[in-house]
Amino acid sequence: MQAFSIVWPDSSAVITPIPVDDTARSDLGIDRVLAAVLRFGDDYDLAGLFFAPVRERDIVAYRQEVFADLDAPAVRAVLDEFATGMRRTRRELAQAEKLVHPHQRGRWRLDAALGHLEALARLDAGLVELPIASRGLRRWRDLLRAYVSGPEFADLTERVRDVRRGLDEIRYSIRVVGRTVEVGPDDGAPDYSATIANLFARFGSQPPPPPRPRPQWADMNQAEEQILDRVAALHPAAFARLDEFSRDHPHVIDPVVARFDREIQFYLVYLAFARRIAHPLHLPRALGPEQDIHAHDAFDLALAARLKPGEALVRNDFRLSGPERVLVVTGPNQGGKTTFARMFGQLLYFGALGCPVPARDARLPLPDAIFTHFERAEDPGDPDGRLLGELTRIREVLDRATAESVIVMNESFSSTSTSDAIRIGADILDRIMDRGALALWVTFFDELAQGSPAAVSMVAATASEGPDGDARRTFRIERRPADGQAYAIELATRHGLTYHDITTRISR
């Protein structure tokens, strides 16, 4: 078959993936999402595909078209059935390689070949009847149609069936005399089981149930191997055809089919994971020139995967228009800011894979890199200290970032004084905006959200409740100016740490 890929429009092209290191995937919760996704296809070695987002628009569009086709249950069912057949074929071939006896090994490979050919024929028949719009699946359907309807496929199928018929028609007899087993040609001896059943029927016994098929054990003992050798000696022509088939066809699965079988799982396992999420995923739109970046009803996919049935999931929106390039997110602790940051990074990552993303609607760029700079716990053994480590990491990010990069920062530089953190943060924010990079910064410092048309302020919202007007976290991130409230008094009151609470306890 002609070379083909269902995930790459040009199957021979060498594509450099977007740099996203393990730390960034961990910070953004992408590693947890991919661990859940890959559980559905752990025997296909798919990590290499899911760890390689791209920024080529045609590749992303090519994959999105396939995802759109697979949204139809009928299309998905045909490919799921094919995948089931291919898994069975691979298991049989793997078992055949473990067998010692050449005739037994040949029969396992013959059965695997027949199952494989039948799976291809069913896939061909199923795809012909389906409305398919994607370039990838239409091209695969045409290639498969040409192969299955061609003389090579027909000749191979007939040969496999002919060899199998020859083996299935073999009849032989076994006589056990003392401790000796004699194997001979079929002598036409009657089947006494029916005679015995009729005899006992006179006494009211019910006829015996039909025999249940027994599982085929992969291994044979020494007696079984000797019986097989003698049967092969009695029917040399049938076993010669089996041996000839094994020599002529050392590779049962065509490499192009094997590649399609693996790559189609990129789509199927992701959709299987998506069906477990109570909230639907949607394909984002590609970002064109001068268009706004936005997402509506977006959510953290790692969080959604952990929710139990009935648990609520808060969705959020964001938009960057015109010169706006940086989202500065402020507000109280435990208000959903870090979750919002993870959601932002996940949208861009899975969008660059060509996958549906956790949002009702989105228009997203394809970055040349995704960087993160999240707060880290201080290492007591680090002689340089936490602040220097943070500065070193952000320096490395800024050295590599371009106008096409994405930077997600979370509570950076909170280890130093407020004045120093604001001064450092303002300088770094200026550098990010000078590069024109797209960024999201979760911070305690409201001052960073002010003073530049490139920066957009977003605030974790609260709602008052209770007689004392305590602030309840809504986990909604709203686009509005920073309000300067750190909610320290509320936290101190909740934990009995106000000035009045402390002095009262001391005076007792």
XYZ file of C-alpha atoms in Angstrom:
508
model
C 0.000 0.000 0.000
C 1.026 3.601 -0.573
C 2.553 5.454 2.392
C -0.114 7.166 4.466
C -0.617 8.842 7.851
C -3.904 9.762 9.515
C -2.209 12.326 11.818
C 0.266 13.941 9.390
C -0.951 15.338 6.034
C 2.509 14.653 4.610
C 3.525 11.267 5.988
C 7.196 11.815 5.122
C 7.585 15.331 6.562
C 9.807 15.913 9.582
C 7.980 18.192 12.027
C 9.574 19.882 15.038
C 7.074 19.886 17.924
C 6.356 22.890 20.120
C 8.709 22.892 23.137
C 6.727 22.054 26.268
C 8.896 20.489 28.944
C 7.869 18.098 31.704
C 7.741 20.912 34.251
C 5.271 22.913 32.151
C 3.087 19.865 31.565
C 3.053 19.234 35.307
C 2.341 22.869 36.219
C -0.604 23.003 33.808
C -2.070 19.624 34.813
C -1.490 18.319 31.296
C 0.453 15.319 32.590
C -2.559 14.168 34.621
C -4.862 14.569 31.636
C -2.530 12.628 29.341
C -2.096 9.870 31.925
C -5.881 9.430 31.907
C -6.048 9.584 28.099
C -3.261 7.057 27.555
C -4.899 4.512 29.853
C -7.318 3.888 26.992
C -4.505 3.005 24.584
C -1.557 1.857 26.634
C -0.616 -0.842 24.095
C -0.246 1.576 21.156
C 2.765 3.657 22.312
C 0.860 6.921 21.778
C 2.820 9.126 24.177
C 5.027 10.379 21.363
C 1.993 11.806 19.551
C 0.393 13.405 22.598
C 3.673 14.914 23.775
C 4.237 16.697 20.454
C 1.918 19.691 19.882
C 2.552 21.487 16.597
C 2.061 24.979 15.227
C 1.538 24.102 11.537
C -2.017 25.185 10.732
C -2.551 22.543 8.072
C -1.619 19.707 10.446
C -3.988 21.013 13.114
C -6.793 21.452 10.560
C -6.137 17.941 9.183
C -6.580 16.429 12.649
C -9.588 18.543 13.503
C -11.324 17.274 10.357
C -10.807 13.669 11.487
C -12.092 14.477 14.976
C -15.174 16.061 13.390
C -15.854 12.869 11.380
C -15.371 10.696 14.450
C -17.957 12.737 16.310
C -20.496 10.580 14.450
C -21.111 7.343 16.435
C -21.445 5.296 13.228
C -17.960 6.297 12.026
C -16.479 5.684 15.442
C -18.131 2.258 15.696
C -16.612 1.060 12.399
C -13.120 2.084 13.478
C -13.581 0.671 16.984
C -14.504 -2.676 15.427
C -11.409 -2.543 13.230
C -9.241 -1.766 16.268
C -10.722 -4.759 18.102
C -9.890 -7.033 15.180
C -6.356 -5.683 14.964
C -5.770 -6.213 18.681
C -6.836 -9.830 18.258
C -4.498 -10.243 15.283
C -1.540 -8.783 17.179
C -2.200 -11.035 20.174
C -2.282 -14.120 17.941
C 0.919 -13.119 16.157
C 2.659 -12.414 19.462
C 1.577 -15.829 20.754
C 2.745 -17.514 17.560
C 6.253 -16.168 18.093
C 6.366 -17.888 21.498
C 5.462 -21.326 20.140
C 8.137 -23.936 19.502
C 6.448 -26.426 17.196
C 6.600 -25.133 13.598
C 3.210 -26.559 12.554
C 1.443 -25.056 15.562
C 3.203 -21.737 15.046
C 2.191 -21.760 11.382
C -1.470 -22.422 12.193
C -1.588 -19.525 14.680
C -0.096 -17.220 12.047
C -2.543 -18.497 9.448
C -5.525 -17.782 11.703
C -4.110 -14.338 12.501
C -3.751 -13.599 8.787
C -7.340 -14.609 8.058
C -8.653 -12.490 10.949
C -6.599 -9.540 9.733
C -7.872 -9.807 6.157
C -11.454 -10.089 7.340
C -11.017 -7.015 9.589
C -9.742 -5.020 6.607
C -12.650 -6.178 4.463
C -15.167 -5.186 7.149
C -13.501 -1.782 7.555
C -13.655 -1.229 3.810
C -17.329 -2.178 3.634
C -18.156 -0.007 6.646
C -16.362 3.123 5.441
C -17.933 2.960 1.984
C -21.393 3.473 3.491
C -20.472 6.422 5.727
C -20.552 10.180 5.054
C -16.919 11.199 5.586
C -15.652 14.738 5.050
C -12.084 14.765 6.411
C -9.153 14.633 4.053
C -7.487 11.948 6.142
C -10.319 9.434 6.338
C -11.395 10.022 2.716
C -7.873 9.321 1.515
C -7.602 6.240 3.733
C -10.951 4.986 2.446
C -9.739 5.358 -1.150
C -6.440 3.595 -0.439
C -8.180 0.770 1.407
C -10.816 0.415 -1.326
C -8.115 0.096 -3.991
C -6.217 -2.468 -1.913
C -9.165 -4.629 -0.860
C -10.643 -4.697 -4.362
C -7.295 -5.451 -5.975
C -5.947 -8.833 -7.118
C -3.234 -9.017 -4.434
C -5.754 -8.909 -1.590
C -8.096 -11.351 -3.344
C -5.291 -13.833 -4.071
C -3.965 -13.649 -0.523
C -7.422 -14.140 0.986
C -8.120 -17.134 -1.235
C -4.758 -18.669 -0.441
C -5.281 -18.313 3.321
C -8.723 -19.858 3.096
C -7.474 -22.673 0.850
C -4.692 -23.589 3.290
C -7.133 -23.425 6.179
C -9.705 -25.611 4.359
C -7.011 -28.182 3.739
C -6.217 -28.321 7.442
C -9.854 -28.287 8.555
C -10.692 -31.239 6.317
C -8.064 -33.467 7.904
C -9.508 -36.455 9.761
C -7.531 -38.996 11.745
C -8.017 -41.612 14.412
C -6.369 -42.134 17.768
C -6.241 -45.473 19.531
C -5.029 -45.771 23.072
C -3.662 -49.224 23.713
C -2.306 -49.549 27.232
C 0.254 -46.807 27.513
C 0.642 -46.487 23.763
C -1.082 -43.910 21.559
C -1.508 -44.887 17.918
C -2.309 -42.256 15.270
C -3.752 -43.435 11.984
C -6.029 -42.417 9.127
C -9.708 -41.910 9.748
C -11.128 -45.445 9.795
C -14.778 -44.370 9.690
C -15.531 -45.705 13.170
C -19.021 -44.724 14.340
C -19.656 -42.051 16.939
C -20.844 -44.103 19.891
C -21.910 -41.050 21.896
C -25.239 -40.901 20.020
C -25.846 -44.627 20.554
C -25.193 -44.326 24.293
C -27.465 -41.268 24.568
C -30.312 -43.126 22.824
C -29.865 -46.078 25.170
C -30.194 -43.945 28.305
C -33.114 -42.051 26.811
C -35.258 -45.166 27.391
C -34.886 -44.504 31.125
C -36.018 -40.873 30.918
C -32.604 -39.252 30.599
C -32.500 -36.034 28.678
C -30.273 -35.861 25.606
C -26.840 -34.418 26.388
C -26.374 -30.692 25.728
C -24.265 -29.747 22.728
C -20.571 -29.633 23.550
C -19.276 -26.248 24.559
C -16.286 -24.905 22.661
C -13.156 -25.321 24.692
C -10.500 -22.613 24.858
C -7.501 -23.281 22.654
C -4.447 -23.609 24.833
C -1.352 -22.026 23.339
C 1.101 -24.651 24.504
C 1.247 -28.374 23.704
C 2.663 -31.146 25.796
C 5.033 -33.775 24.442
C 2.261 -36.235 23.596
C 0.308 -33.597 21.657
C 3.399 -32.625 19.682
C 4.016 -36.252 18.734
C 0.394 -36.663 17.654
C 0.674 -33.532 15.500
C 3.871 -34.854 13.891
C 2.148 -38.119 12.960
C -0.936 -36.316 11.617
C 1.380 -34.155 9.466
C 3.065 -37.325 8.178
C -0.358 -38.735 7.214
C -1.348 -35.499 5.380
C 1.887 -34.051 4.004
C 0.269 -31.915 1.278
C -1.860 -29.840 3.649
C 1.028 -29.153 6.006
C 3.380 -28.409 3.122
C 0.997 -25.663 1.990
C 0.964 -24.310 5.567
C 4.772 -24.228 5.683
C 4.932 -22.594 2.261
C 2.494 -19.883 3.323
C 4.583 -19.116 6.418
C 7.721 -18.763 4.297
C 6.050 -16.586 1.657
C 4.370 -14.248 4.150
C 6.683 -13.630 7.119
C 4.881 -10.332 7.845
C 1.122 -10.656 8.150
C 0.296 -6.957 8.708
C 1.212 -4.424 6.037
C 3.328 -1.600 7.574
C 0.902 1.038 6.253
C -2.021 -0.744 7.923
C -0.038 -1.097 11.147
C 0.676 2.644 11.118
C -2.989 3.497 10.548
C -4.046 1.086 13.321
C -1.772 2.900 15.777
C -2.419 6.455 14.647
C -6.221 6.207 14.539
C -6.008 5.462 18.258
C -4.714 9.015 18.759
C -8.278 10.069 18.033
C -10.192 7.152 19.525
C -8.512 7.146 22.939
C -8.879 10.912 23.298
C -12.574 10.679 22.431
C -12.985 7.760 24.849
C -11.511 9.954 27.581
C -13.700 12.902 26.536
C -16.859 10.791 26.839
C -16.052 10.237 30.523
C -16.084 13.982 31.136
C -19.526 15.272 32.032
C -18.849 18.491 30.136
C -18.403 18.316 26.352
C -15.224 19.329 24.541
C -15.248 21.288 21.290
C -12.856 21.959 18.440
C -11.374 25.467 18.595
C -11.220 27.802 15.641
C -7.876 28.778 14.183
C -6.711 32.296 14.911
C -6.505 34.484 11.822
C -4.745 37.836 11.365
C -6.037 40.626 13.593
C -8.529 38.332 15.314
C -9.223 38.254 19.046
C -8.054 35.426 21.254
C -10.938 34.122 23.314
C -12.572 31.146 25.033
C -16.121 30.832 26.336
C -17.292 28.443 29.053
C -13.801 27.022 29.449
C -12.715 24.742 32.290
C -9.747 22.852 33.732
C -9.745 19.435 32.080
C -7.669 17.824 34.844
C -10.196 19.029 37.424
C -13.166 17.881 35.327
C -11.675 14.396 35.058
C -11.574 14.114 38.876
C -15.110 15.307 39.570
C -17.671 12.823 40.812
C -21.106 12.608 39.157
C -23.264 15.518 40.239
C -20.387 17.752 41.341
C -20.501 21.240 39.850
C -17.827 22.607 37.549
C -17.369 26.368 37.192
C -16.656 27.619 33.676
C -14.870 30.829 32.782
C -14.289 33.124 29.803
C -11.402 35.283 28.634
C -10.676 37.545 25.686
C -7.655 39.439 24.395
C -8.389 42.066 21.744
C -6.208 44.409 19.730
C -2.986 45.239 21.609
C -3.908 43.140 24.650
C -1.413 40.328 25.253
C -1.266 39.626 29.005
C -3.954 38.488 31.451
C -3.105 39.553 35.017
C -5.245 37.558 37.447
C -5.635 38.757 41.042
C -8.004 38.099 43.929
C -8.272 36.114 47.158
C -6.632 32.788 47.890
C -8.575 29.668 46.987
C -10.574 31.679 44.473
C -9.810 29.581 41.378
C -6.874 31.598 40.005
C -4.457 28.674 39.620
C -7.207 26.543 38.100
C -7.818 29.349 35.612
C -4.102 29.407 34.744
C -4.057 25.656 34.157
C -7.169 25.934 31.988
C -5.476 28.638 29.885
C -2.412 26.485 29.242
C -4.453 23.363 28.522
C -6.523 25.157 25.896
C -3.398 26.158 24.002
C -1.698 22.772 24.375
C -4.590 20.585 23.249
C -5.516 23.093 20.579
C -1.993 22.691 19.184
C -2.501 18.913 19.125
C -5.567 19.409 16.927
C -7.803 17.975 19.661
C -11.135 19.184 21.043
C -10.537 21.544 23.965
C -12.382 22.149 27.259
C -14.485 25.113 26.108
C -17.819 25.697 24.408
C -16.162 27.988 21.885
C -12.587 29.159 21.435
C -10.303 30.949 19.002
C -6.694 30.192 19.865
C -3.199 30.841 18.500
C -0.653 28.160 17.721
C 2.382 29.166 19.821
C 5.991 28.323 19.082
C 6.557 27.341 22.748
C 4.682 27.110 26.053
C 6.593 28.107 29.198
C 5.533 28.132 32.846
C 6.922 29.853 35.924
C 5.063 28.551 38.978
C 5.857 29.132 42.628
C 8.145 26.443 44.024
C 8.697 25.378 47.621
C 11.999 26.527 49.022
C 14.775 23.955 49.068
C 16.632 24.149 52.434
C 19.723 22.775 50.730
C 19.827 25.445 48.010
C 22.649 27.877 48.904
C 21.353 30.520 46.477
C 17.880 30.840 47.974
C 14.421 30.729 46.517
C 14.337 34.215 44.990
C 17.507 33.719 42.977
C 16.158 30.414 41.732
C 12.979 32.131 40.567
C 14.942 34.881 38.840
C 17.173 32.341 37.116
C 14.176 30.403 35.830
C 12.393 33.502 34.483
C 15.642 34.652 32.846
C 15.842 31.336 30.994
C 12.212 31.710 29.872
C 12.690 35.284 28.659
C 15.853 34.344 26.779
C 13.884 31.765 24.781
C 10.499 33.474 24.436
C 9.420 35.178 21.202
C 6.354 37.112 20.087
C 4.748 33.738 19.257
C 5.385 32.169 22.687
C 3.045 31.636 25.630
C 4.115 32.173 29.242
C 1.963 31.117 32.214
C 3.102 32.424 35.599
C 1.621 31.599 38.992
C 2.403 33.548 42.183
C 5.963 34.250 41.086
C 8.271 36.218 43.421
C 5.980 35.946 46.436
C 9.020 34.922 48.479
C 10.359 38.466 48.654
C 9.015 41.712 50.094
C 5.983 43.359 48.521
C 7.914 46.351 47.238
C 10.667 44.216 45.707
C 8.149 41.799 44.204
C 6.228 44.649 42.567
C 9.427 46.206 41.210
C 10.712 42.878 39.864
C 7.305 41.916 38.528
C 6.827 45.219 36.701
C 10.221 44.853 35.039
C 9.484 41.303 33.922
C 6.022 42.246 32.721
C 7.569 45.017 30.597
C 10.005 42.517 29.085
C 7.172 40.108 28.246
C 5.171 42.862 26.596
C 8.244 44.131 24.709
C 8.611 40.679 23.185
C 4.902 40.610 22.333
C 4.486 37.193 23.953
C 1.083 35.953 25.063
C 1.008 35.554 28.852
C -1.131 34.908 31.904
C 0.135 35.957 35.334
C -1.558 34.944 38.577
C -0.323 37.328 41.245
C -1.096 38.881 44.631
C 0.110 42.270 43.409
C -2.713 44.343 41.942
C -0.244 46.980 40.753
C 0.885 44.659 37.947
C -2.582 44.807 36.390
C -2.435 48.562 35.880
C -0.809 50.996 33.530
C -0.469 49.245 30.156
C -2.928 48.694 27.279
C -1.322 45.292 26.731
C -2.310 44.073 30.228
C -5.867 42.975 31.055
C -6.982 42.766 34.678
C -9.048 39.778 35.745
C -10.211 39.195 39.315
C -11.350 36.090 41.197
C -14.890 37.041 42.216
C -16.563 36.563 45.581
C -20.120 36.870 46.860
C -21.192 37.951 50.332
C -23.077 35.474 52.460
C -24.020 35.052 56.099
C -24.907 37.754 58.682
C -21.302 38.950 58.824
C -21.033 39.311 55.067
C -18.290 36.688 54.704
C -16.933 36.444 51.167
C -17.847 33.185 49.439
C -15.601 32.047 46.601
C -17.533 31.813 43.326
C -14.489 30.557 41.339
C -15.545 32.917 38.569
C -12.708 34.969 37.071
C -14.118 38.291 35.909
C -12.629 40.881 33.614
C -12.514 44.063 35.702
C -9.984 46.306 37.460
C -8.202 44.829 40.472
C -10.010 45.813 43.658
C -7.035 45.760 46.015
C -8.687 43.358 48.458
C -6.549 40.566 49.797
C -9.328 39.366 52.136
C -6.808 39.115 54.959
C -9.367 40.250 57.570
C -11.817 37.595 56.426
C -9.178 34.884 56.688
C -8.012 36.102 60.072
C -11.586 36.178 61.388
C -12.304 32.689 60.092
C -9.253 31.285 61.878
C -9.498 33.408 65.063
C -6.387 35.454 64.286
C -7.672 39.028 64.377
C -6.074 41.526 66.783
C -9.088 41.273 69.086
C -9.018 37.430 69.029
C -5.323 37.276 69.835
C -5.326 39.914 72.591
C -8.370 38.299 74.209
C -6.614 34.945 74.393
C -3.438 36.520 75.763
C -5.308 38.348 78.546
C -6.965 35.206 79.860
